[in-house]
Amino acid sequence: MADFVRRIARASELAQKHPAAAELLTFYQQLARFQQSVSERLASVPEHDLPSLLPFFPGLISLARQQGSPTLAEAAAILEQDSPEDRLALLEGVWQHQVESRHLTGEDAFFAQALLQPFAEFLAEKAAATGSDSSSGLCPFCGSKPQVAVLRPEGDGAKRFLLCSLCSTEWMFRRVLCPNCGEENKDKLPVFSAQEFDYVRIDACDTCRAYIKSIDLSKNGRAVPVVDELATVSLNLWAVEKNYHKLRPNLFGV
Ligand SMILES: [Zn+2]
Ligand SMILES: [Zn+2]
């Protein structure tokens, strides 16, 4: 089972260390607890299709209304009025990667992703999706974009993996290769780092202007990539100032 306990503990630790991200990390802890309950429930039922996620909407809506940002709370109030068909259509849109074409708002995408993440993760684990080598910038299991890159110690250096934003599958990916446009020229792929987070880098591409963060586990073995990615939102602002855009915004749209 996905390691929600570790994610929650790491979020709590980082919330104390990085006041700028504390609010986001506190909400994330509550969301991760909710996702853990979804995951446990899925493990105990025989059917795993999108309609099996519908019973979890009320819990998520109430969490967003009570703990989310004002815009998220407002979106939750609207979603509360939606029919089960509307909710299913929302889940299907994100599951089939139609987020852009359906013009979903960031808030709608939040609700769909919050439910689809434990669902996709559960299915990927059941299928034993492995982090096999791939030259594709999309997840080999569910076809989603990566949320963050992970550098894992290997011999004298580190190997790069991409971590799926939806199902958490990791796949090996060459270090000098843009996951967005396939650029392989080292001079076009600058790497930036900030003093505050010596184990986090920004891997950017000057050809397509996309960037992805890399969490270097050879420098910080305590990091939990998906959580450390959230804790370093200040780096996103820096990247935007440099005119780069994030390959895949996280659950909270940043
Ligand atoms: Zn995936
Ligand atoms: Zn590129």
mmCIF file of N, CA, C and O in Angstrom, residues 56-121:
data_model
loop_
_atom_site.group_PDB
_atom_site.id
_atom_site.type_symbol
_atom_site.label_atom_id
_atom_site.label_comp_id
_atom_site.label_asym_id
_atom_site.label_seq_id
_atom_site.Cartn_x
_atom_site.Cartn_y
_atom_site.Cartn_z
ATOM 1 N N PHE A 56 -17.035 8.768 -2.306
ATOM 2 C CA PHE A 56 -16.049 9.544 -1.550
ATOM 3 C C PHE A 56 -16.182 11.049 -1.762
ATOM 4 O O PHE A 56 -15.515 11.828 -1.093
ATOM 5 N N PHE A 57 -17.016 11.464 -2.706
ATOM 6 C CA PHE A 57 -17.165 12.913 -2.965
ATOM 7 C C PHE A 57 -17.595 13.707 -1.730
ATOM 8 O O PHE A 57 -17.004 14.748 -1.431
ATOM 9 N N PRO A 58 -18.638 13.248 -0.992
ATOM 10 C CA PRO A 58 -19.072 14.070 0.149
ATOM 11 C C PRO A 58 -17.951 14.333 1.158
ATOM 12 O O PRO A 58 -17.801 15.463 1.641
ATOM 13 N N GLY A 59 -17.136 13.329 1.442
ATOM 14 C CA GLY A 59 -16.031 13.510 2.392
ATOM 15 C C GLY A 59 -15.016 14.522 1.885
ATOM 16 O O GLY A 59 -14.526 15.372 2.641
ATOM 17 N N LEU A 60 -14.727 14.449 0.595
ATOM 18 C CA LEU A 60 -13.742 15.362 0.006
ATOM 19 C C LEU A 60 -14.289 16.787 -0.050
ATOM 20 O O LEU A 60 -13.584 17.756 0.252
ATOM 21 N N ILE A 61 -15.567 16.905 -0.394
ATOM 22 C CA ILE A 61 -16.204 18.221 -0.460
ATOM 23 C C ILE A 61 -16.194 18.875 0.923
ATOM 24 O O ILE A 61 -15.848 20.051 1.071
ATOM 25 N N SER A 62 -16.499 18.096 1.937
ATOM 26 C CA SER A 62 -16.542 18.694 3.271
ATOM 27 C C SER A 62 -15.126 19.067 3.745
ATOM 28 O O SER A 62 -14.934 20.109 4.376
ATOM 29 N N LEU A 63 -14.134 18.279 3.379
ATOM 30 C CA LEU A 63 -12.747 18.617 3.722
ATOM 31 C C LEU A 63 -12.340 19.940 3.055
ATOM 32 O O LEU A 63 -11.746 20.825 3.682
ATOM 33 N N ALA A 64 -12.690 20.065 1.769
ATOM 34 C CA ALA A 64 -12.313 21.276 1.028
ATOM 35 C C ALA A 64 -13.056 22.504 1.561
ATOM 36 O O ALA A 64 -12.497 23.597 1.627
ATOM 37 N N ARG A 65 -14.317 22.324 1.956
ATOM 38 C CA ARG A 65 -15.095 23.462 2.468
ATOM 39 C C ARG A 65 -14.534 23.941 3.792
ATOM 40 O O ARG A 65 -14.497 25.125 4.071
ATOM 41 N N GLN A 66 -14.098 22.974 4.613
ATOM 42 C CA GLN A 66 -13.637 23.361 5.952
ATOM 43 C C GLN A 66 -12.173 23.794 5.990
ATOM 44 O O GLN A 66 -11.802 24.671 6.749
ATOM 45 N N GLN A 67 -11.339 23.127 5.181
ATOM 46 C CA GLN A 67 -9.896 23.351 5.326
ATOM 47 C C GLN A 67 -9.243 23.974 4.097
ATOM 48 O O GLN A 67 -8.084 24.365 4.161
ATOM 49 N N GLY A 68 -9.940 23.986 2.963
ATOM 50 C CA GLY A 68 -9.309 24.468 1.746
ATOM 51 C C GLY A 68 -9.246 25.996 1.661
ATOM 52 O O GLY A 68 -9.804 26.698 2.506
ATOM 53 N N SER A 69 -8.591 26.486 0.651
ATOM 54 C CA SER A 69 -8.514 27.928 0.409
ATOM 55 C C SER A 69 -9.926 28.433 0.091
ATOM 56 O O SER A 69 -10.807 27.642 -0.246
ATOM 57 N N PRO A 70 -10.153 29.748 0.157
ATOM 58 C CA PRO A 70 -11.488 30.276 -0.163
ATOM 59 C C PRO A 70 -11.978 29.850 -1.561
ATOM 60 O O PRO A 70 -13.149 29.500 -1.716
ATOM 61 N N THR A 71 -11.097 29.851 -2.559
ATOM 62 C CA THR A 71 -11.539 29.453 -3.911
ATOM 63 C C THR A 71 -11.909 27.978 -3.959
ATOM 64 O O THR A 71 -12.861 27.586 -4.632
ATOM 65 N N LEU A 72 -11.147 27.170 -3.230
ATOM 66 C CA LEU A 72 -11.434 25.736 -3.224
ATOM 67 C C LEU A 72 -12.751 25.465 -2.493
ATOM 68 O O LEU A 72 -13.563 24.646 -2.924
ATOM 69 N N ALA A 73 -12.962 26.177 -1.400
ATOM 70 C CA ALA A 73 -14.205 26.022 -0.633
ATOM 71 C C ALA A 73 -15.412 26.411 -1.494
ATOM 72 O O ALA A 73 -16.458 25.762 -1.457
ATOM 73 N N GLU A 74 -15.227 27.445 -2.293
ATOM 74 C CA GLU A 74 -16.297 27.906 -3.176
ATOM 75 C C GLU A 74 -16.595 26.846 -4.248
ATOM 76 O O GLU A 74 -17.756 26.539 -4.536
ATOM 77 N N ALA A 75 -15.528 26.293 -4.820
ATOM 78 C CA ALA A 75 -15.686 25.243 -5.837
ATOM 79 C C ALA A 75 -16.355 24.009 -5.231
ATOM 80 O O ALA A 75 -17.160 23.334 -5.879
ATOM 81 N N ALA A 76 -16.050 23.730 -3.955
ATOM 82 C CA ALA A 76 -16.647 22.578 -3.269
ATOM 83 C C ALA A 76 -18.152 22.783 -3.126
ATOM 84 O O ALA A 76 -18.940 21.848 -3.292
ATOM 85 N N ALA A 77 -18.548 24.028 -2.838
ATOM 86 C CA ALA A 77 -19.976 24.334 -2.669
ATOM 87 C C ALA A 77 -20.725 24.113 -3.984
ATOM 88 O O ALA A 77 -21.864 23.637 -3.991
ATOM 89 N N ILE A 78 -20.084 24.448 -5.102
ATOM 90 C CA ILE A 78 -20.708 24.234 -6.413
ATOM 91 C C ILE A 78 -20.790 22.744 -6.731
ATOM 92 O O ILE A 78 -21.811 22.223 -7.163
ATOM 93 N N LEU A 79 -19.689 22.051 -6.458
ATOM 94 C CA LEU A 79 -19.625 20.616 -6.737
ATOM 95 C C LEU A 79 -20.664 19.842 -5.921
ATOM 96 O O LEU A 79 -21.192 18.816 -6.351
ATOM 97 N N GLU A 80 -20.979 20.374 -4.756
ATOM 98 C CA GLU A 80 -21.958 19.737 -3.879
ATOM 99 C C GLU A 80 -23.322 19.646 -4.555
ATOM 100 O O GLU A 80 -24.096 18.731 -4.290
ATOM 101 N N GLN A 81 -23.611 20.604 -5.453
ATOM 102 C CA GLN A 81 -24.903 20.631 -6.153
ATOM 103 C C GLN A 81 -24.906 19.725 -7.391
ATOM 104 O O GLN A 81 -25.954 19.495 -7.977
ATOM 105 N N ASP A 82 -23.726 19.289 -7.814
ATOM 106 C CA ASP A 82 -23.628 18.507 -9.051
ATOM 107 C C ASP A 82 -24.224 17.106 -8.898
ATOM 108 O O ASP A 82 -24.210 16.530 -7.811
ATOM 109 N N SER A 83 -24.726 16.572 -10.011
ATOM 110 C CA SER A 83 -25.302 15.224 -9.992
ATOM 111 C C SER A 83 -24.175 14.192 -10.038
ATOM 112 O O SER A 83 -23.043 14.513 -10.416
ATOM 113 N N PRO A 84 -24.495 12.935 -9.678
ATOM 114 C CA PRO A 84 -23.482 11.873 -9.780
ATOM 115 C C PRO A 84 -22.928 11.754 -11.202
ATOM 116 O O PRO A 84 -21.744 11.459 -11.373
ATOM 117 N N GLU A 85 -23.784 12.034 -12.212
ATOM 118 C CA GLU A 85 -23.327 11.955 -13.611
ATOM 119 C C GLU A 85 -22.254 13.009 -13.883
ATOM 120 O O GLU A 85 -21.268 12.736 -14.543
ATOM 121 N N ASP A 86 -22.499 14.225 -13.373
ATOM 122 C CA ASP A 86 -21.514 15.302 -13.554
ATOM 123 C C ASP A 86 -20.188 14.923 -12.901
ATOM 124 O O ASP A 86 -19.116 15.159 -13.442
ATOM 125 N N ARG A 87 -20.293 14.353 -11.706
ATOM 126 C CA ARG A 87 -19.083 13.999 -10.967
ATOM 127 C C ARG A 87 -18.311 12.897 -11.683
ATOM 128 O O ARG A 87 -17.080 12.919 -11.746
ATOM 129 N N LEU A 88 -19.062 11.957 -12.230
ATOM 130 C CA LEU A 88 -18.412 10.866 -12.962
ATOM 131 C C LEU A 88 -17.727 11.410 -14.223
ATOM 132 O O LEU A 88 -16.609 11.014 -14.569
ATOM 133 N N ALA A 89 -18.395 12.363 -14.878
ATOM 134 C CA ALA A 89 -17.811 12.967 -16.087
ATOM 135 C C ALA A 89 -16.517 13.708 -15.752
ATOM 136 O O ALA A 89 -15.552 13.690 -16.518
ATOM 137 N N LEU A 90 -16.501 14.330 -14.596
ATOM 138 C CA LEU A 90 -15.299 15.030 -14.140
ATOM 139 C C LEU A 90 -14.147 14.036 -13.948
ATOM 140 O O LEU A 90 -13.028 14.249 -14.420
ATOM 141 N N LEU A 91 -14.455 12.922 -13.273
ATOM 142 C CA LEU A 91 -13.424 11.897 -13.048
ATOM 143 C C LEU A 91 -12.930 11.335 -14.382
ATOM 144 O O LEU A 91 -11.725 11.163 -14.589
ATOM 145 N N GLU A 92 -13.879 11.061 -15.282
ATOM 146 C CA GLU A 92 -13.494 10.476 -16.573
ATOM 147 C C GLU A 92 -12.607 11.417 -17.373
ATOM 148 O O GLU A 92 -11.641 10.998 -18.001
ATOM 149 N N GLY A 93 -12.946 12.704 -17.332
ATOM 150 C CA GLY A 93 -12.160 13.693 -18.088
ATOM 151 C C GLY A 93 -10.699 13.695 -17.681
ATOM 152 O O GLY A 93 -9.800 13.709 -18.516
ATOM 153 N N VAL A 94 -10.467 13.666 -16.364
ATOM 154 C CA VAL A 94 -9.082 13.704 -15.883
ATOM 155 C C VAL A 94 -8.411 12.347 -16.097
ATOM 156 O O VAL A 94 -7.251 12.264 -16.489
ATOM 157 N N TRP A 95 -9.166 11.283 -15.898
ATOM 158 C CA TRP A 95 -8.614 9.924 -16.068
ATOM 159 C C TRP A 95 -8.175 9.704 -17.518
ATOM 160 O O TRP A 95 -7.196 9.038 -17.795
ATOM 161 N N GLN A 96 -8.922 10.292 -18.446
ATOM 162 C CA GLN A 96 -8.582 10.130 -19.862
ATOM 163 C C GLN A 96 -7.730 11.281 -20.394
ATOM 164 O O GLN A 96 -7.640 11.480 -21.602
ATOM 165 N N HIS A 97 -7.137 12.052 -19.485
ATOM 166 C CA HIS A 97 -6.205 13.129 -19.865
ATOM 167 C C HIS A 97 -6.849 14.176 -20.755
ATOM 168 O O HIS A 97 -6.237 14.671 -21.683
ATOM 169 N N GLN A 98 -8.112 14.479 -20.487
ATOM 170 C CA GLN A 98 -8.780 15.509 -21.290
ATOM 171 C C GLN A 98 -8.864 16.826 -20.528
ATOM 172 O O GLN A 98 -9.696 17.669 -20.826
ATOM 173 N N VAL A 99 -7.993 16.948 -19.544
ATOM 174 C CA VAL A 99 -8.074 18.125 -18.680
ATOM 175 C C VAL A 99 -8.040 19.404 -19.493
ATOM 176 O O VAL A 99 -8.871 20.298 -19.312
ATOM 177 N N GLU A 100 -7.093 19.507 -20.421
ATOM 178 C CA GLU A 100 -6.955 20.748 -21.194
ATOM 179 C C GLU A 100 -8.163 20.946 -22.105
ATOM 180 O O GLU A 100 -8.755 22.017 -22.149
ATOM 181 N N SER A 101 -8.557 19.874 -22.812
ATOM 182 C CA SER A 101 -9.612 20.047 -23.806
ATOM 183 C C SER A 101 -10.972 20.326 -23.147
ATOM 184 O O SER A 101 -11.833 20.948 -23.739
ATOM 185 N N ARG A 102 -11.156 19.855 -21.930
ATOM 186 C CA ARG A 102 -12.455 20.082 -21.279
ATOM 187 C C ARG A 102 -12.510 21.415 -20.525
ATOM 188 O O ARG A 102 -13.517 21.742 -19.914
ATOM 189 N N HIS A 103 -11.402 22.160 -20.545
ATOM 190 C CA HIS A 103 -11.330 23.451 -19.881
ATOM 191 C C HIS A 103 -11.740 23.351 -18.419
ATOM 192 O O HIS A 103 -12.552 24.137 -17.932
ATOM 193 N N LEU A 104 -11.206 22.396 -17.756
ATOM 194 C CA LEU A 104 -11.483 22.265 -16.338
ATOM 195 C C LEU A 104 -10.799 23.390 -15.584
ATOM 196 O O LEU A 104 -9.693 23.785 -15.937
ATOM 197 N N THR A 105 -11.450 23.874 -14.549
ATOM 198 C CA THR A 105 -10.755 24.833 -13.706
ATOM 199 C C THR A 105 -9.774 24.059 -12.828
ATOM 200 O O THR A 105 -9.909 22.841 -12.637
ATOM 201 N N GLY A 106 -8.800 24.761 -12.282
ATOM 202 C CA GLY A 106 -7.834 24.134 -11.385
ATOM 203 C C GLY A 106 -8.527 23.478 -10.208
ATOM 204 O O GLY A 106 -8.118 22.419 -9.731
ATOM 205 N N GLU A 107 -9.622 24.110 -9.748
ATOM 206 C CA GLU A 107 -10.326 23.562 -8.581
ATOM 207 C C GLU A 107 -11.014 22.240 -8.927
ATOM 208 O O GLU A 107 -10.963 21.283 -8.168
ATOM 209 N N ASP A 108 -11.660 22.187 -10.098
ATOM 210 C CA ASP A 108 -12.296 20.930 -10.500
ATOM 211 C C ASP A 108 -11.252 19.838 -10.641
ATOM 212 O O ASP A 108 -11.458 18.693 -10.230
ATOM 213 N N ALA A 109 -10.124 20.194 -11.245
ATOM 214 C CA ALA A 109 -9.051 19.220 -11.419
ATOM 215 C C ALA A 109 -8.559 18.724 -10.061
ATOM 216 O O ALA A 109 -8.228 17.549 -9.898
ATOM 217 N N PHE A 110 -8.569 19.618 -9.073
ATOM 218 C CA PHE A 110 -8.150 19.218 -7.730
ATOM 219 C C PHE A 110 -9.010 18.069 -7.194
ATOM 220 O O PHE A 110 -8.503 17.059 -6.712
ATOM 221 N N PHE A 111 -10.337 18.226 -7.309
ATOM 222 C CA PHE A 111 -11.232 17.194 -6.765
ATOM 223 C C PHE A 111 -11.040 15.863 -7.500
ATOM 224 O O PHE A 111 -11.001 14.803 -6.881
ATOM 225 N N ALA A 112 -10.935 15.946 -8.821
ATOM 226 C CA ALA A 112 -10.761 14.711 -9.591
ATOM 227 C C ALA A 112 -9.435 14.039 -9.239
ATOM 228 O O ALA A 112 -9.375 12.832 -8.989
ATOM 229 N N GLN A 113 -8.386 14.842 -9.177
ATOM 230 C CA GLN A 113 -7.077 14.247 -8.893
ATOM 231 C C GLN A 113 -6.974 13.701 -7.482
ATOM 232 O O GLN A 113 -6.353 12.670 -7.252
ATOM 233 N N ALA A 114 -7.577 14.416 -6.531
ATOM 234 C CA ALA A 114 -7.508 13.964 -5.143
ATOM 235 C C ALA A 114 -8.110 12.565 -5.012
ATOM 236 O O ALA A 114 -7.640 11.741 -4.228
ATOM 237 N N LEU A 115 -9.144 12.283 -5.813
ATOM 238 C CA LEU A 115 -9.775 10.959 -5.768
ATOM 239 C C LEU A 115 -9.063 9.964 -6.684
ATOM 240 O O LEU A 115 -8.948 8.774 -6.360
ATOM 241 N N LEU A 116 -8.591 10.455 -7.823
ATOM 242 C CA LEU A 116 -7.978 9.532 -8.788
ATOM 243 C C LEU A 116 -6.573 9.088 -8.358
ATOM 244 O O LEU A 116 -6.129 8.001 -8.740
ATOM 245 N N GLN A 117 -5.894 9.898 -7.583
ATOM 246 C CA GLN A 117 -4.546 9.494 -7.168
ATOM 247 C C GLN A 117 -4.531 8.179 -6.393
ATOM 248 O O GLN A 117 -3.820 7.250 -6.782
ATOM 249 N N PRO A 118 -5.299 8.066 -5.290
ATOM 250 C CA PRO A 118 -5.278 6.772 -4.588
ATOM 251 C C PRO A 118 -5.825 5.627 -5.446
ATOM 252 O O PRO A 118 -5.374 4.489 -5.335
ATOM 253 N N PHE A 119 -6.781 5.947 -6.333
ATOM 254 C CA PHE A 119 -7.357 4.952 -7.240
ATOM 255 C C PHE A 119 -6.287 4.438 -8.211
ATOM 256 O O PHE A 119 -6.055 3.230 -8.338
ATOM 257 N N ALA A 120 -5.587 5.376 -8.861
ATOM 258 C CA ALA A 120 -4.557 5.008 -9.838
ATOM 259 C C ALA A 120 -3.383 4.309 -9.166
ATOM 260 O O ALA A 120 -2.818 3.347 -9.695
ATOM 261 N N GLU A 121 -3.049 4.789 -7.984
ATOM 262 C CA GLU A 121 -1.944 4.193 -7.247
ATOM 263 C C GLU A 121 -2.278 2.749 -6.863
ATOM 264 O O GLU A 121 -1.444 1.853 -6.963
#
